[in-house]
Tab-separated table of C-alpha atoms in Angstrom:
chain	number	residue	atom	x	y	z
D	27	MET	CA	-24.367	-23.858	-72.942
D	28	PRO	CA	-23.616	-27.593	-73.261
D	29	ALA	CA	-23.821	-29.665	-70.088
D	30	THR	CA	-20.736	-31.500	-68.865
D	31	ILE	CA	-21.237	-34.937	-67.307
D	32	LEU	CA	-18.348	-36.132	-65.091
D	33	CYS	CA	-18.563	-39.926	-64.774
D	34	ILE	CA	-17.034	-40.953	-61.413
D	35	GLY	CA	-17.122	-44.320	-59.730
D	36	MET	CA	-15.095	-47.045	-58.079
D	37	ALA	CA	-12.954	-49.425	-60.094
D	38	GLY	CA	-15.060	-52.058	-61.838
D	39	SER	CA	-18.299	-50.115	-61.569
D	40	GLY	CA	-18.569	-49.882	-65.372
D	41	LYS	CA	-17.795	-46.234	-66.045
D	42	THR	CA	-16.193	-46.698	-69.467
D	43	THR	CA	-18.961	-49.034	-70.608
D	44	PHE	CA	-21.509	-46.541	-69.322
D	45	VAL	CA	-19.890	-43.758	-71.369
D	46	GLN	CA	-19.896	-46.002	-74.438
D	47	ARG	CA	-23.620	-46.803	-74.093
D	48	LEU	CA	-24.500	-43.162	-73.342
D	49	ASN	CA	-22.570	-42.115	-76.446
D	50	ALA	CA	-24.485	-44.627	-78.561
D	51	HIS	CA	-27.796	-43.551	-77.039
D	52	LEU	CA	-27.206	-39.892	-77.903
D	53	HIS	CA	-26.002	-40.744	-81.406
D	54	GLU	CA	-29.253	-42.647	-82.041
D	55	ARG	CA	-31.195	-39.506	-81.231
D	56	GLY	CA	-28.987	-37.283	-83.394
D	57	ARG	CA	-27.400	-35.519	-80.408
D	58	ALA	CA	-23.765	-36.570	-80.696
D	59	PRO	CA	-21.840	-35.650	-77.517
D	60	TYR	CA	-18.322	-34.344	-77.018
D	61	LEU	CA	-16.134	-37.078	-75.427
D	62	ILE	CA	-13.114	-36.582	-73.199
D	63	ASN	CA	-10.995	-39.360	-71.711
D	64	LEU	CA	-9.028	-38.477	-68.526
D	65	ASP	CA	-7.793	-42.000	-67.741
D	66	PRO	CA	-4.105	-42.122	-68.787
D	67	ALA	CA	-3.656	-45.783	-67.824
D	68	VAL	CA	-6.421	-47.310	-69.966
D	69	LEU	CA	-5.163	-49.369	-72.916
D	70	GLN	CA	-8.259	-49.066	-75.125
D	71	VAL	CA	-11.513	-47.128	-75.018
D	72	PRO	CA	-14.628	-48.394	-76.827
D	73	PHE	CA	-15.547	-44.960	-78.166
D	74	GLY	CA	-13.979	-42.239	-80.248
D	75	CYS	CA	-12.570	-39.453	-78.059
D	76	ASN	CA	-12.526	-35.839	-79.128
D	77	ILE	CA	-9.866	-35.156	-76.471
D	78	ASP	CA	-7.758	-37.941	-75.019
D	79	ILE	CA	-5.197	-37.457	-72.254
D	80	ARG	CA	-3.125	-40.250	-73.755
D	81	ASP	CA	-2.456	-38.123	-76.875
D	82	SER	CA	-0.382	-35.686	-74.860
D	83	ILE	CA	0.886	-37.754	-71.940
D	84	ASN	CA	2.606	-41.135	-71.990
D	85	TYR	CA	1.631	-42.956	-68.800
D	86	LYS	CA	4.506	-45.490	-68.933
D	87	LYS	CA	7.045	-42.753	-69.555
D	88	VAL	CA	5.747	-40.895	-66.533
D	89	MET	CA	6.283	-44.000	-64.413
D	90	GLU	CA	9.825	-44.437	-65.699
D	91	ASN	CA	10.919	-40.785	-65.596
D	92	TYR	CA	9.540	-40.037	-62.154
D	93	ASN	CA	10.058	-43.511	-60.661
D	94	LEU	CA	6.382	-43.823	-59.671
D	95	GLY	CA	3.880	-46.594	-59.125
D	96	PRO	CA	0.522	-46.930	-60.937
D	97	ASN	CA	-1.480	-44.532	-58.759
D	98	GLY	CA	1.324	-41.986	-58.474
D	99	ALA	CA	1.730	-41.994	-62.245
D	100	ILE	CA	-2.009	-41.367	-62.724
D	101	VAL	CA	-1.935	-38.405	-60.335
D	102	THR	CA	1.178	-37.007	-62.019
D	103	SER	CA	-0.354	-37.457	-65.476
D	104	LEU	CA	-3.456	-35.578	-64.348
D	105	ASN	CA	-1.225	-32.817	-62.902
D	106	LEU	CA	0.537	-32.425	-66.254
D	107	PHE	CA	-2.751	-32.401	-68.138
D	108	ALA	CA	-4.264	-29.803	-65.753
D	109	THR	CA	-1.599	-27.319	-66.885
D	110	LYS	CA	-3.220	-27.335	-70.368
D	111	ILE	CA	-6.865	-27.195	-69.237
D	112	ASP	CA	-7.203	-23.650	-70.602
D	113	GLN	CA	-6.442	-24.935	-74.088
D	114	VAL	CA	-9.003	-27.703	-73.671
D	115	LEU	CA	-11.676	-25.160	-72.668
D	116	GLN	CA	-10.824	-22.972	-75.648
D	117	ILE	CA	-11.362	-25.877	-78.022
D	118	MET	CA	-14.650	-26.773	-76.321
D	119	ASN	CA	-15.887	-23.165	-76.490
D	120	LYS	CA	-15.125	-22.957	-80.201
D	121	ARG	CA	-17.146	-26.124	-80.859
D	122	SER	CA	-19.835	-25.657	-78.215
D	123	SER	CA	-22.469	-24.939	-80.873
D	124	ASP	CA	-21.989	-28.438	-82.332
D	125	PHE	CA	-22.939	-30.479	-79.242
D	126	GLU	CA	-25.330	-30.363	-76.295
D	127	HIS	CA	-23.443	-32.621	-73.876
D	128	CYS	CA	-19.852	-33.259	-72.969
D	129	ILE	CA	-19.090	-36.590	-71.351
D	130	VAL	CA	-15.890	-36.981	-69.330
D	131	ASP	CA	-14.577	-40.424	-68.385
D	132	THR	CA	-12.350	-40.328	-65.258
D	133	PRO	CA	-9.721	-42.822	-63.925
D	134	GLY	CA	-10.922	-45.956	-62.208
D	135	GLN	CA	-8.957	-45.066	-59.083
D	136	ILE	CA	-11.528	-42.701	-57.681
D	137	GLU	CA	-9.236	-41.141	-55.065
D	138	CYS	CA	-6.702	-40.169	-57.762
D	139	PHE	CA	-9.229	-37.830	-59.340
D	140	VAL	CA	-11.585	-36.660	-56.599
D	141	TRP	CA	-9.092	-36.006	-53.786
D	142	SER	CA	-6.153	-34.759	-55.845
D	143	ALA	CA	-5.289	-31.150	-56.624
D	144	SER	CA	-5.435	-31.781	-60.370
D	145	GLY	CA	-8.914	-33.329	-60.076
D	146	ALA	CA	-10.139	-30.250	-58.231
D	147	ILE	CA	-8.592	-27.969	-60.873
D	148	LEU	CA	-10.146	-29.876	-63.768
D	149	THR	CA	-13.561	-30.003	-62.094
D	150	GLU	CA	-13.470	-26.297	-61.245
D	151	ALA	CA	-12.444	-25.454	-64.792
D	152	PHE	CA	-15.353	-27.375	-66.316
D	153	ALA	CA	-17.839	-26.050	-63.748
D	154	THR	CA	-16.752	-22.462	-64.374
D	155	GLU	CA	-17.378	-22.624	-68.135
D	156	PHE	CA	-20.304	-25.069	-68.423
D	157	PRO	CA	-23.130	-26.510	-66.285
D	158	THR	CA	-21.410	-29.532	-64.757
D	159	ILE	CA	-23.076	-32.623	-63.296
D	160	ILE	CA	-21.582	-35.556	-61.367
D	161	ALA	CA	-22.725	-39.027	-62.466
D	162	TYR	CA	-21.675	-41.357	-59.642
D	163	ILE	CA	-21.651	-44.925	-61.041
D	164	ILE	CA	-22.372	-47.811	-58.633
D	165	ASP	CA	-22.042	-51.511	-59.277
D	166	THR	CA	-25.535	-52.675	-58.333
D	167	PRO	CA	-24.836	-56.428	-57.774
D	168	ARG	CA	-21.917	-55.625	-55.463
D	169	SER	CA	-24.057	-53.202	-53.455
D	170	SER	CA	-26.614	-55.826	-52.489
D	171	SER	CA	-25.153	-56.109	-48.965
D	172	PRO	CA	-25.789	-53.275	-46.491
D	173	THR	CA	-22.038	-52.812	-45.811
D	174	THR	CA	-21.077	-52.266	-49.470
D	175	PHE	CA	-24.183	-50.179	-50.054
D	176	MET	CA	-23.315	-47.898	-47.143
D	177	SER	CA	-19.717	-47.575	-48.339
D	178	ASN	CA	-20.925	-46.432	-51.734
D	179	MET	CA	-23.313	-43.940	-50.154
D	180	LEU	CA	-20.575	-42.499	-47.939
D	181	TYR	CA	-18.387	-42.083	-51.007
D	182	ALA	CA	-21.224	-40.355	-52.833
D	183	CYS	CA	-21.828	-38.040	-49.870
D	184	SER	CA	-18.160	-37.089	-49.586
D	185	ILE	CA	-17.898	-36.419	-53.327
D	186	LEU	CA	-21.002	-34.238	-53.302
D	187	TYR	CA	-19.702	-32.033	-50.484
D	188	LYS	CA	-16.180	-32.029	-51.900
D	189	LEU	CA	-17.088	-30.952	-55.442
D	190	LYS	CA	-20.287	-29.016	-54.591
D	191	LEU	CA	-21.991	-29.918	-57.877
D	192	PRO	CA	-25.317	-31.552	-58.723
D	193	MET	CA	-25.138	-35.345	-58.507
D	194	ILE	CA	-26.996	-38.252	-60.044
D	195	VAL	CA	-26.537	-41.683	-58.432
D	196	VAL	CA	-26.480	-44.229	-61.273
D	197	PHE	CA	-26.989	-47.885	-60.343
D	198	ASN	CA	-25.298	-49.703	-63.221
D	199	LYS	CA	-25.645	-53.350	-64.338
D	200	THR	CA	-29.375	-53.577	-63.641
D	201	ASP	CA	-29.527	-56.386	-66.180
D	202	ILE	CA	-27.895	-58.550	-63.513
D	203	ARG	CA	-29.831	-57.229	-60.533
D	204	LYS	CA	-32.526	-54.548	-60.340
D	205	HIS	CA	-31.848	-51.500	-58.237
D	206	GLU	CA	-35.284	-51.321	-56.549
D	207	PHE	CA	-33.837	-52.694	-53.312
D	208	ALA	CA	-31.391	-49.775	-53.124
D	209	LYS	CA	-34.118	-47.192	-53.718
D	210	GLU	CA	-36.186	-48.863	-51.004
D	211	TRP	CA	-33.287	-48.740	-48.554
D	212	MET	CA	-32.840	-45.040	-49.291
D	213	THR	CA	-36.487	-44.160	-48.732
D	214	ASP	CA	-37.582	-46.667	-46.053
D	215	PHE	CA	-35.365	-46.880	-42.993
D	216	GLU	CA	-37.255	-49.863	-41.542
D	217	LYS	CA	-36.593	-51.907	-44.665
D	218	PHE	CA	-32.895	-51.163	-44.346
D	219	GLN	CA	-32.936	-52.234	-40.707
D	220	GLU	CA	-34.651	-55.436	-41.616
D	221	SER	CA	-32.036	-56.193	-44.284
D	222	LEU	CA	-29.363	-55.325	-41.782
D	223	ARG	CA	-30.679	-57.870	-39.286
D	224	ASP	CA	-30.922	-60.558	-41.947
D	225	ASN	CA	-27.432	-59.987	-43.302
D	226	THR	CA	-25.107	-62.861	-42.262
D	227	GLU	CA	-21.999	-60.761	-42.852
D	228	LEU	CA	-22.788	-58.562	-39.881
D	229	ASN	CA	-24.540	-60.903	-37.468
D	230	ASP	CA	-23.452	-64.012	-35.671
D	231	GLU	CA	-25.800	-66.531	-34.093
D	232	THR	CA	-26.365	-64.476	-30.927
D	233	SER	CA	-26.107	-60.799	-31.922
D	234	ASN	CA	-29.381	-60.583	-33.909
D	235	GLY	CA	-28.158	-57.381	-35.620
D	236	SER	CA	-26.977	-55.682	-32.453
D	237	GLY	CA	-23.217	-55.962	-33.060
D	238	TYR	CA	-20.813	-53.063	-33.373
D	239	MET	CA	-20.761	-53.034	-37.172
D	240	ALA	CA	-24.540	-53.270	-37.424
D	241	SER	CA	-24.950	-50.426	-34.933
D	242	LEU	CA	-22.443	-48.276	-36.856
D	243	ILE	CA	-24.158	-48.815	-40.207
D	244	ASN	CA	-27.539	-48.226	-38.632
D	245	SER	CA	-26.330	-44.861	-37.269
D	246	MET	CA	-24.809	-43.874	-40.591
D	247	SER	CA	-28.035	-44.648	-42.451
D	248	LEU	CA	-29.900	-42.302	-40.113
D	249	MET	CA	-27.291	-39.612	-40.743
D	250	LEU	CA	-27.599	-39.988	-44.529
D	251	GLU	CA	-31.389	-39.763	-44.585
D	252	GLU	CA	-31.303	-36.059	-45.454
D	253	PHE	CA	-28.610	-36.689	-48.039
D	254	TYR	CA	-30.830	-39.252	-49.785
D	255	SER	CA	-33.651	-36.721	-50.135
D	256	THR	CA	-31.536	-34.445	-52.393
D	257	LEU	CA	-30.336	-37.205	-54.747
D	258	ASP	CA	-31.719	-38.287	-58.108
D	259	VAL	CA	-31.400	-42.093	-58.419
D	260	VAL	CA	-31.428	-43.868	-61.766
D	261	GLY	CA	-30.969	-47.527	-62.663
D	262	VAL	CA	-29.312	-48.285	-66.019
D	263	SER	CA	-27.868	-51.227	-67.899
D	264	SER	CA	-24.826	-50.412	-69.996
D	265	TYR	CA	-25.255	-53.797	-71.638
D	266	THR	CA	-28.844	-53.493	-72.812
D	267	GLY	CA	-29.218	-49.675	-72.839
D	268	GLU	CA	-32.115	-49.746	-70.373
D	269	GLY	CA	-32.690	-46.599	-68.324
D	270	PHE	CA	-30.621	-44.146	-70.319
D	271	GLU	CA	-33.601	-42.092	-71.406
D	272	GLU	CA	-34.518	-41.600	-67.746
D	273	PHE	CA	-30.896	-40.694	-67.065
D	274	MET	CA	-30.970	-37.932	-69.690
D	275	GLU	CA	-34.161	-36.536	-68.171
D	276	CYS	CA	-32.365	-36.352	-64.839
D	277	VAL	CA	-29.470	-34.567	-66.550
D	278	GLU	CA	-31.843	-31.893	-67.880
D	279	HIS	CA	-33.333	-31.497	-64.412
D	280	LYS	CA	-29.878	-31.154	-62.845
D	281	VAL	CA	-28.840	-28.524	-65.420
D	282	ASP	CA	-31.792	-26.375	-64.311
D	283	GLU	CA	-30.829	-27.029	-60.682
D	284	TYR	CA	-27.238	-26.008	-61.432
D	285	ASN	CA	-28.328	-22.733	-63.024
D	286	GLU	CA	-30.760	-21.953	-60.222
D	287	TYR	CA	-28.794	-22.883	-57.109
D	288	TYR	CA	-25.277	-24.089	-57.680
D	289	LEU	CA	-24.186	-21.340	-60.088
D	290	LYS	CA	-25.168	-18.618	-57.597
D	291	GLU	CA	-23.364	-20.423	-54.827
D	292	ARG	CA	-20.263	-20.850	-56.950
D	293	ASP	CA	-20.338	-17.190	-57.933
D	294	ARG	CA	-20.578	-16.250	-54.261
D	295	ILE	CA	-17.619	-18.496	-53.417
D	296	VAL	CA	-15.544	-16.984	-56.261
D	297	GLU	CA	-16.349	-13.450	-55.113
D	298	GLU	CA	-15.412	-14.296	-51.527
D	299	LYS	CA	-12.168	-15.772	-52.760
D	300	LYS	CA	-11.388	-12.668	-54.814
D	301	GLU	CA	-12.235	-10.373	-51.900
D	302	LYS	CA	-10.020	-12.388	-49.607
D	303	GLU	CA	-7.149	-12.203	-52.084
D	304	ARG	CA	-7.672	-8.422	-52.466
D	305	ARG	CA	-7.556	-7.879	-48.689
D	306	GLU	CA	-4.462	-10.019	-48.434
D	307	LYS	CA	-2.734	-8.009	-51.183
D	308	GLU	CA	-3.663	-4.739	-49.487
D	309	LYS	CA	-2.310	-6.022	-46.186
D	310	GLN	CA	0.982	-7.068	-47.777
D	311	LEU	CA	1.241	-3.767	-49.627
D	312	THR	CA	0.629	-1.864	-46.388
D	313	HIS	CA	3.398	-3.797	-44.638
D	314	LEU	CA	5.730	-3.171	-47.590
D	315	MET	CA	5.044	0.576	-47.625
D	316	LYS	CA	5.591	0.717	-43.861
D	317	ASP	CA	8.885	-1.082	-44.187
D	318	LEU	CA	10.051	1.213	-46.999
D	319	GLY	CA	8.936	4.324	-45.083
D	320	ILE	CA	6.855	5.727	-47.918
D	321	LYS	CA	3.483	5.577	-46.305
D	322	GLU	CA	3.703	9.114	-44.837
D	323	LYS	CA	5.019	10.500	-48.116
D	324	GLU	CA	2.045	9.082	-49.961
D	325	LYS	CA	-0.328	10.678	-47.437
D	326	GLU	CA	1.336	14.073	-47.873
D	327	LYS	CA	0.993	13.773	-51.650
D	328	GLU	CA	-2.703	12.971	-51.288
D	329	LYS	CA	-3.197	15.975	-48.997
D	330	GLU	CA	-1.472	18.269	-51.490
D	331	LYS	CA	-3.712	16.941	-54.298
D	332	LYS	CA	-6.845	17.437	-52.226
D	333	GLY	CA	-5.708	20.867	-50.907
D	334	VAL	CA	-6.051	19.897	-47.255
D	335	ASP	CA	-2.833	21.622	-46.068
D	336	VAL	CA	-1.918	24.716	-48.096
D	337	GLU	CA	1.785	25.254	-47.593
D	338	VAL	CA	2.838	26.666	-50.947
D	339	ILE	CA	3.176	30.479	-51.436
D	340	SER	CA	1.519	30.304	-54.820
D	341	ASP	CA	-1.509	28.678	-53.258
D	342	ILE	CA	-1.706	31.482	-50.653
D	343	GLU	CA	-1.504	34.159	-53.340
D	344	GLU	CA	-4.320	32.459	-55.261
D	345	GLU	CA	-6.460	32.477	-52.128
D	346	ILE	CA	-5.720	36.193	-51.575
D	347	GLU	CA	-6.685	37.047	-55.144
D	348	LYS	CA	-9.933	35.140	-54.809
D	349	ASP	CA	-10.795	36.913	-51.537
D	350	GLU	CA	-10.023	40.356	-52.966
D	351	ALA	CA	-12.062	39.587	-56.078
D	352	ASN	CA	-15.029	38.695	-53.831
D	353	GLY	CA	-14.628	41.880	-51.765
D	354	TYR	CA	-13.087	40.255	-48.673
D	355	GLU	CA	-10.024	41.506	-46.855
D	356	HIS	CA	-7.401	38.799	-46.585
D	357	GLY	CA	-6.109	40.214	-43.256
D	358	LEU	CA	-2.412	39.943	-44.037
D	359	ILE	CA	0.015	42.677	-42.868
D	360	ASP	CA	1.501	44.886	-45.568
D	361	LEU	CA	5.159	44.249	-45.068
D	362	GLU	CA	6.312	47.365	-46.898
D	363	SER	CA	4.181	49.904	-44.986
D	364	SER	CA	4.433	48.399	-41.527
D	365	GLU	CA	6.790	49.915	-38.931
D	366	ARG	CA	9.282	47.357	-37.634
D	367	GLU	CA	12.251	48.024	-35.395
D	368	TYR	CA	14.825	45.382	-34.460
D	369	THR	CA	17.019	45.467	-31.360
D	370	PHE	CA	20.288	44.320	-32.839
D	371	GLN	CA	21.398	45.955	-36.010
D	372	ASP	CA	24.046	43.411	-36.792
D	373	ASP	CA	21.465	40.607	-36.980
D	374	ARG	CA	19.107	42.489	-39.272
D	375	LYS	CA	21.297	44.665	-41.420
D	376	GLY	CA	19.426	47.075	-43.554
D	377	GLU	CA	16.055	46.283	-41.967
D	378	ILE	CA	16.057	48.868	-39.118
D	379	ARG	CA	14.140	51.857	-40.322
D	380	GLU	CA	14.977	55.327	-39.094
D	381	GLY	CA	12.106	56.915	-37.277
D	382	LYS	CA	12.091	60.234	-35.356
D	383	GLU	CA	15.145	59.334	-33.284
D	384	GLY	CA	17.000	57.428	-35.940
D	385	VAL	CA	19.297	54.454	-35.475
D	386	SER	CA	21.745	56.299	-33.154
D	387	GLY	CA	18.941	57.485	-30.852
D	388	ILE	CA	17.652	53.924	-30.321
D	389	GLN	CA	21.122	52.621	-29.583
D	390	LYS	CA	21.783	55.529	-27.124
D	391	ARG	CA	18.660	54.747	-25.135
D	392	TYR	CA	19.608	51.065	-24.810
D	393	GLN	CA	23.150	52.067	-23.723
D	394	GLU	CA	21.906	54.405	-20.962
D	395	ALA	CA	19.488	51.745	-19.666
D	396	PHE	CA	22.326	49.218	-19.556
D	397	GLU	CA	24.689	51.564	-17.612
D	398	SER	CA	22.088	52.575	-15.054
D	399	ASN	CA	21.288	48.931	-14.343
D	400	ALA	CA	24.957	48.166	-13.968
D	401	LYS	CA	25.507	51.051	-11.490
D	402	SER	CA	22.579	50.057	-9.305
D	403	ALA	CA	23.735	46.435	-9.282
D	404	ASN	CA	27.335	47.444	-8.324
D	405	SER	CA	26.113	49.685	-5.515
D	406	ASP	CA	24.017	46.906	-4.047
D	407	ILE	CA	26.992	44.571	-4.100
D	408	ALA	CA	29.224	47.172	-2.422
D	409	GLU	CA	26.731	47.717	0.384
D	410	ASP	CA	26.500	43.965	0.977
D	411	ILE	CA	30.300	43.638	1.236
D	412	ALA	CA	30.524	46.574	3.721
D	413	ARG	CA	27.866	45.065	5.977
D	414	TYR	CA	29.699	41.726	5.929
D	415	ILE	CA	33.093	43.279	6.943
D	416	LYS	CA	31.492	45.351	9.673
D	417	GLY	CA	29.795	42.315	11.192
D	418	ASN	CA	33.007	40.267	11.250
D	419	SER	CA	35.088	43.026	12.889
D	420	LYS	CA	32.800	43.100	15.857
């Protein structure tokens, strides 16, 4: 699979010139890359784009139609382009056999891409289909002071943990100033402290490097020490072409790192997201079924399918036939041969069978029992009344 290189950096760091020189470097070695421009506000690009956001989105029209400023129009343009990212990936997949690297140039306003929803969607889309690497471009001459250097490193750290992709820190414009001082600051904390004390921007005549800003930067450098150990640092010159061979070696190393570590982590995150969505859907469906009152009906249907509660006569007859075939007695009463007698004929017409006494004999016995009980009850009442009258007369 071709590797995708996302070129990200602050405005003026030389991203577009870096992409131009990298394109020329790969063409010289017969490995022409696939180029994508995601900066809708740029007037001209010094390289031929295979896919250009400006071909489908008019930046000035976006500003006019939505009444936006420059940064808002960039974000909106990226949002519109993100809706067609599936078509971009289809084109890239069809032509993936023709190139080994895809280079993506992003807008100069770094926050418009990295911390926007469209930037996250585009990055996720590339990272899902291809091994994706972040090339963070730094203006080396402007990073010669500890404050600017630390700002760049904090940006790099936040981008790494935001995008969760392999990163290469590229110190550009090394033809103006070499990047060895930056590598030394990243590996030797004492050297950074020494430069911090000597920096006139942070220290006045009496502080000697112990001011608030110096203390803050000193603490941040200690915090970023572990972050430095995971970075690949390369110095390049987009003007002379120096260092690009080393950069491509780092790209190959980061592709292996992506396949070994980052791809597994991304798959795990995707699976967790799917599982979370599945549980949420089940929860909503459960609430819906409860509201509609069909949950119990579904349970009854499942029981009938599984044969848990046999309530159908046909099912009982099948069970009886199976038992009789296996030589077992089913234990049910034969309704035709059993002797049943009901008390009240009117309630069970035609169901009282005539035995030895017949129907009239049964009724006669119940009538005699009723009359004898009535006589005994009346005599008891009469005796009670007589005793009462006798007692009152005295």
